[in-house]
Amino acid sequence: MKEKYPIKGSNTLYKVWGIIVFVFAAIKGLVLLFFAVFQLVVSGVVLDFIGKIVGPYIAIGMIFSVLFVGISMAKEISTGIILVREYIKVKWVFIMLAVIYFLDAVGLFVIMILSAIAGVMWLVLLLLPAVVWSVATGIILISKSEKADFTPPEPVPEPNPSVYGVIEGIYGNFKGKQVTLYPGGVCRIGRESGCDIQLVHPKVSRVHCMISMTANGRYQITDYSYNGTFYDNERLTKNIMVEVNPGGMLVIGEADNVLKLK
């Protein structure tokens, strides 16, 4: 089985938000280019009227402006990449970027308050969408970071061919098909296209459950679903791995999808 990571919610929102972040990064790039050209024009005018003494200060200000927008672009691009990618392992990357977005929101909110006190309401209205955007992006990053908690079992490079199990479809989308599972292998069942056994049914979660096999030929089942996973008419406790003997019937969500663990 290929090593994959379970999806606890829809990836569509993350991917769409990631694409929007990329668009914002492109817009910031255009703004940076325009700002750089504008700075050059202004600095040329200032130098003509005031003299070369202010030239270094203008250059320093321009460098800092370019660095600020460039760092901001790097943050947006990094965020877009990890939101668009379906499987991410490192949780601290999400947390770090989320903290940066939350700090951005706090800083912008402080400026909004000061602008409101000063009566500059147009600036308040201008900054409000930026605050909402930063908070929303931070929340989405935190939400997706929960997917980075899952650590798959260590695969066995050379499984013992004498010990293996067969998951056979008895009823439903997988009827008549089967998957062979060796010790250390993982089989993920759900509606997601990345699952090893894909079951398209409204009662089946995106990643409904995960099945692995021990070295002594027993099955380990972990339920991640909303509608439940049943083994031999017994509902499994969600997020708790249960070890069972082969030979039983596995019901996914409801009796529309039944598998036999041989």
Short mmCIF file of C-alpha atoms in Angstrom, two decimals:
data_model
loop_
_atom_site.label_atom_id
_atom_site.label_comp_id
_atom_site.label_asym_id
_atom_site.label_seq_id
_atom_site.Cartn_x
_atom_site.Cartn_y
_atom_site.Cartn_z
CA MET A 1 0.00 0.00 0.00
CA LYS A 2 1.21 3.55 -0.68
CA GLU A 3 1.82 5.72 2.38
CA LYS A 4 -0.86 8.41 2.50
CA TYR A 5 -2.39 10.61 5.15
CA PRO A 6 -6.06 10.52 6.13
CA ILE A 7 -8.29 13.42 5.18
CA LYS A 8 -10.48 14.52 8.10
CA GLY A 9 -12.44 17.05 6.03
CA SER A 10 -12.83 18.36 2.51
CA ASN A 11 -9.66 19.52 0.75
CA THR A 12 -11.67 21.73 -1.62
CA LEU A 13 -11.76 24.71 0.75
CA TYR A 14 -8.02 24.48 1.42
CA LYS A 15 -7.17 24.25 -2.29
CA VAL A 16 -9.46 27.15 -3.26
CA TRP A 17 -8.08 29.29 -0.45
CA GLY A 18 -4.54 28.36 -1.49
CA ILE A 19 -5.24 29.48 -5.06
CA ILE A 20 -6.63 32.78 -3.76
CA VAL A 21 -3.46 33.22 -1.69
CA PHE A 22 -1.39 32.70 -4.86
CA VAL A 23 -3.46 35.37 -6.61
CA PHE A 24 -2.84 37.78 -3.74
CA ALA A 25 0.89 37.04 -3.96
CA ALA A 26 0.82 37.88 -7.69
CA ILE A 27 -1.05 41.11 -6.98
CA LYS A 28 1.53 42.02 -4.33
CA GLY A 29 4.25 41.35 -6.89
CA LEU A 30 2.66 43.80 -9.31
CA VAL A 31 2.23 46.33 -6.51
CA LEU A 32 5.89 45.88 -5.60
CA LEU A 33 6.95 46.51 -9.20
CA PHE A 34 4.75 49.60 -9.45
CA PHE A 35 5.99 50.87 -6.09
CA ALA A 36 9.63 50.38 -7.07
CA VAL A 37 9.15 52.34 -10.31
CA PHE A 38 7.22 55.03 -8.42
CA GLN A 39 9.99 55.30 -5.82
CA LEU A 40 12.59 55.71 -8.54
CA VAL A 41 10.60 58.49 -10.19
CA VAL A 42 9.98 60.27 -6.89
CA SER A 43 13.57 59.92 -5.80
CA GLY A 44 14.70 61.43 -9.09
CA VAL A 45 12.39 64.43 -8.63
CA VAL A 46 13.48 64.89 -4.99
CA LEU A 47 17.13 64.74 -5.94
CA ASP A 48 16.59 67.40 -8.59
CA PHE A 49 15.00 69.80 -6.08
CA ILE A 50 16.72 69.03 -2.77
CA GLY A 51 20.08 67.68 -3.74
CA LYS A 52 22.05 64.48 -3.35
CA ILE A 53 22.13 64.63 0.45
CA VAL A 54 18.75 62.85 0.77
CA GLY A 55 19.59 60.25 -1.86
CA PRO A 56 20.90 57.57 0.56
CA TYR A 57 17.81 57.93 2.80
CA ILE A 58 15.49 57.46 -0.16
CA ALA A 59 17.47 54.40 -1.25
CA ILE A 60 17.31 52.89 2.27
CA GLY A 61 13.56 53.52 2.46
CA MET A 62 13.11 51.88 -0.93
CA ILE A 63 15.15 48.83 0.13
CA PHE A 64 13.09 48.36 3.28
CA SER A 65 9.86 48.72 1.32
CA VAL A 66 10.95 46.10 -1.19
CA LEU A 67 12.05 43.75 1.61
CA PHE A 68 8.72 44.16 3.42
CA VAL A 69 6.61 43.38 0.36
CA GLY A 70 8.99 40.58 -0.66
CA ILE A 71 8.74 38.87 2.74
CA SER A 72 4.98 39.26 2.62
CA MET A 73 4.93 37.64 -0.83
CA ALA A 74 7.08 34.75 0.44
CA LYS A 75 4.58 34.23 3.28
CA GLU A 76 1.66 34.15 0.83
CA ILE A 77 3.42 31.77 -1.55
CA SER A 78 4.38 29.39 1.29
CA THR A 79 0.81 29.44 2.57
CA GLY A 80 -0.58 28.76 -0.90
CA ILE A 81 1.74 25.78 -1.40
CA ILE A 82 0.88 24.00 1.85
CA LEU A 83 -2.86 24.65 1.38
CA VAL A 84 -2.93 23.34 -2.20
CA ARG A 85 -0.89 20.24 -1.40
CA GLU A 86 -3.12 17.38 -0.25
CA TYR A 87 -0.76 15.65 2.16
CA ILE A 88 1.44 17.58 4.57
CA LYS A 89 3.37 16.01 7.45
CA VAL A 90 4.96 18.91 9.34
CA LYS A 91 2.49 20.52 11.72
CA TRP A 92 4.78 23.33 12.96
CA VAL A 93 4.84 24.93 9.49
CA PHE A 94 1.06 25.46 9.66
CA ILE A 95 1.29 26.80 13.22
CA MET A 96 4.13 29.20 12.38
CA LEU A 97 2.33 30.68 9.36
CA ALA A 98 -0.95 30.89 11.30
CA VAL A 99 0.79 32.84 14.09
CA ILE A 100 2.25 35.24 11.50
CA TYR A 101 -1.22 35.84 10.04
CA PHE A 102 -2.71 36.39 13.50
CA LEU A 103 0.07 38.88 14.34
CA ASP A 104 -0.64 40.67 11.05
CA ALA A 105 -4.29 40.88 12.04
CA VAL A 106 -3.43 42.29 15.48
CA GLY A 107 -1.10 44.90 13.98
CA LEU A 108 -3.67 45.97 11.40
CA PHE A 109 -6.39 46.08 14.05
CA VAL A 110 -4.28 48.43 16.20
CA ILE A 111 -3.78 50.70 13.19
CA MET A 112 -7.56 50.60 12.58
CA ILE A 113 -8.24 51.71 16.17
CA LEU A 114 -5.72 54.56 15.95
CA SER A 115 -7.15 55.61 12.59
CA ALA A 116 -10.69 55.60 14.03
CA ILE A 117 -9.55 57.75 16.96
CA ALA A 118 -7.90 60.15 14.52
CA GLY A 119 -11.08 60.25 12.43
CA VAL A 120 -9.48 58.69 9.35
CA MET A 121 -12.42 56.39 8.59
CA TRP A 122 -11.40 55.66 5.00
CA LEU A 123 -8.28 53.93 6.33
CA VAL A 124 -10.40 51.91 8.78
CA LEU A 125 -12.62 50.69 5.94
CA LEU A 126 -9.54 49.94 3.84
CA LEU A 127 -7.89 47.83 6.55
CA LEU A 128 -10.99 45.92 7.67
CA PRO A 129 -10.91 43.35 4.80
CA ALA A 130 -7.19 42.79 5.44
CA VAL A 131 -7.88 42.01 9.11
CA VAL A 132 -10.68 39.58 8.20
CA TRP A 133 -8.47 37.94 5.57
CA SER A 134 -5.56 37.45 7.98
CA VAL A 135 -7.77 35.97 10.71
CA ALA A 136 -9.57 33.65 8.25
CA THR A 137 -6.31 32.42 6.73
CA GLY A 138 -4.86 31.80 10.20
CA ILE A 139 -7.93 29.77 11.18
CA ILE A 140 -7.76 27.72 7.96
CA LEU A 141 -4.07 26.99 8.57
CA ILE A 142 -4.82 25.84 12.13
CA SER A 143 -7.67 23.69 10.80
CA LYS A 144 -5.47 21.94 8.25
CA SER A 145 -2.64 21.54 10.77
CA GLU A 146 -4.81 18.94 12.54
CA LYS A 147 -4.26 16.67 9.55
CA ALA A 148 -0.53 16.63 10.19
CA ASP A 149 -0.94 14.70 13.45
CA PHE A 150 -1.39 11.32 11.82
CA THR A 151 1.72 9.14 11.63
CA PRO A 152 1.32 6.00 9.55
CA PRO A 153 2.74 2.72 10.81
CA GLU A 154 6.27 1.88 9.75
CA PRO A 155 6.06 -0.20 6.57
CA VAL A 156 7.75 -3.58 6.42
CA PRO A 157 10.20 -3.50 3.48
CA GLU A 158 9.97 -7.23 2.79
CA PRO A 159 6.71 -8.68 4.11
CA ASN A 160 6.50 -12.33 4.99
CA PRO A 161 4.51 -13.85 2.10
CA SER A 162 3.17 -16.58 4.38
CA VAL A 163 1.27 -14.05 6.53
CA TYR A 164 -1.28 -11.89 4.74
CA GLY A 165 -4.93 -10.97 4.74
CA VAL A 166 -7.53 -10.39 2.06
CA ILE A 167 -10.23 -7.71 2.23
CA GLU A 168 -13.05 -8.78 -0.06
CA GLY A 169 -16.10 -6.76 -1.09
CA ILE A 170 -19.31 -8.66 -0.31
CA TYR A 171 -21.85 -5.92 -0.99
CA GLY A 172 -21.72 -2.34 -2.29
CA ASN A 173 -19.27 -0.42 -4.49
CA PHE A 174 -16.42 -2.87 -3.81
CA LYS A 175 -18.44 -6.04 -4.40
CA GLY A 176 -16.45 -8.76 -6.14
CA LYS A 177 -13.11 -6.98 -5.64
CA GLN A 178 -10.39 -7.60 -3.10
CA VAL A 179 -7.24 -6.10 -1.61
CA THR A 180 -4.33 -8.11 -0.23
CA LEU A 181 -2.87 -6.75 3.01
CA TYR A 182 0.53 -7.74 4.45
CA PRO A 183 1.85 -7.05 7.97
CA GLY A 184 2.84 -3.39 8.18
CA GLY A 185 0.62 -2.43 5.26
CA VAL A 186 -2.23 0.03 5.54
CA CYS A 187 -5.58 0.06 3.75
CA ARG A 188 -7.68 3.24 3.95
CA ILE A 189 -11.37 3.07 3.20
CA GLY A 190 -13.57 6.08 2.37
CA ARG A 191 -14.98 8.42 -0.26
CA GLU A 192 -11.70 10.22 -0.99
CA SER A 193 -10.10 9.32 -4.31
CA GLY A 194 -6.80 8.67 -2.49
CA CYS A 195 -8.28 5.82 -0.42
CA ASP A 196 -7.18 2.27 -1.19
CA ILE A 197 -10.85 1.19 -1.17
CA GLN A 198 -13.08 3.99 -2.44
CA LEU A 199 -16.75 3.72 -1.51
CA VAL A 200 -19.01 6.39 -3.02
CA HIS A 201 -21.93 6.55 -0.61
CA PRO A 202 -23.47 9.41 1.46
CA LYS A 203 -23.04 7.42 4.69
CA VAL A 204 -19.32 6.89 4.06
CA SER A 205 -16.89 9.55 5.34
CA ARG A 206 -14.04 10.88 3.23
CA VAL A 207 -11.63 8.69 5.17
CA HIS A 208 -13.97 6.32 6.98
CA CYS A 209 -11.58 3.87 8.59
CA MET A 210 -8.08 2.44 8.36
CA ILE A 211 -7.10 -1.24 8.43
CA SER A 212 -3.63 -2.62 9.08
CA MET A 213 -2.30 -6.10 9.82
CA THR A 214 -0.07 -7.37 12.61
CA ALA A 215 2.82 -9.79 12.21
CA ASN A 216 0.67 -12.61 13.60
CA GLY A 217 -2.08 -12.11 11.00
CA ARG A 218 -4.65 -10.16 13.05
CA TYR A 219 -6.37 -7.03 11.74
CA GLN A 220 -6.16 -3.59 13.37
CA ILE A 221 -9.11 -1.32 12.57
CA THR A 222 -9.41 2.38 13.42
CA ASP A 223 -12.69 4.20 12.80
CA TYR A 224 -12.60 7.90 11.80
CA SER A 225 -16.19 8.19 10.61
CA TYR A 226 -19.40 9.98 11.54
CA ASN A 227 -21.79 7.14 10.74
CA GLY A 228 -19.72 4.38 12.28
CA THR A 229 -17.75 1.27 11.40
CA PHE A 230 -19.08 -2.14 12.50
CA TYR A 231 -17.21 -5.43 12.83
CA ASP A 232 -19.34 -8.53 13.38
CA ASN A 233 -22.33 -6.33 14.32
CA GLU A 234 -20.33 -4.40 16.91
CA ARG A 235 -19.75 -0.68 16.47
CA LEU A 236 -16.12 0.37 16.87
CA THR A 237 -15.17 3.33 19.06
CA LYS A 238 -14.14 6.32 16.97
CA ASN A 239 -10.39 7.10 16.83
CA ILE A 240 -9.57 3.99 18.89
CA MET A 241 -7.61 1.18 17.22
CA VAL A 242 -9.22 -2.24 17.73
CA GLU A 243 -7.46 -5.54 17.03
CA VAL A 244 -9.70 -8.30 15.69
CA ASN A 245 -9.38 -11.83 14.33
CA PRO A 246 -9.89 -12.46 10.62
CA GLY A 247 -13.06 -14.01 9.31
CA GLY A 248 -15.56 -11.32 10.32
CA MET A 249 -17.76 -8.93 8.37
CA LEU A 250 -16.92 -5.22 8.25
CA VAL A 251 -19.82 -2.82 7.64
CA ILE A 252 -18.89 0.67 6.48
CA GLY A 253 -21.46 3.30 7.49
CA GLU A 254 -24.40 1.00 6.94
CA ALA A 255 -25.26 -2.34 5.31
CA ASP A 256 -24.92 -0.87 1.79
CA ASN A 257 -21.15 -1.53 2.00
CA VAL A 258 -19.99 -4.83 3.49
CA LEU A 259 -16.44 -6.23 3.42
CA LYS A 260 -15.10 -9.56 4.63
CA LEU A 261 -11.72 -9.68 6.36
CA LYS A 262 -10.22 -13.05 5.41
#
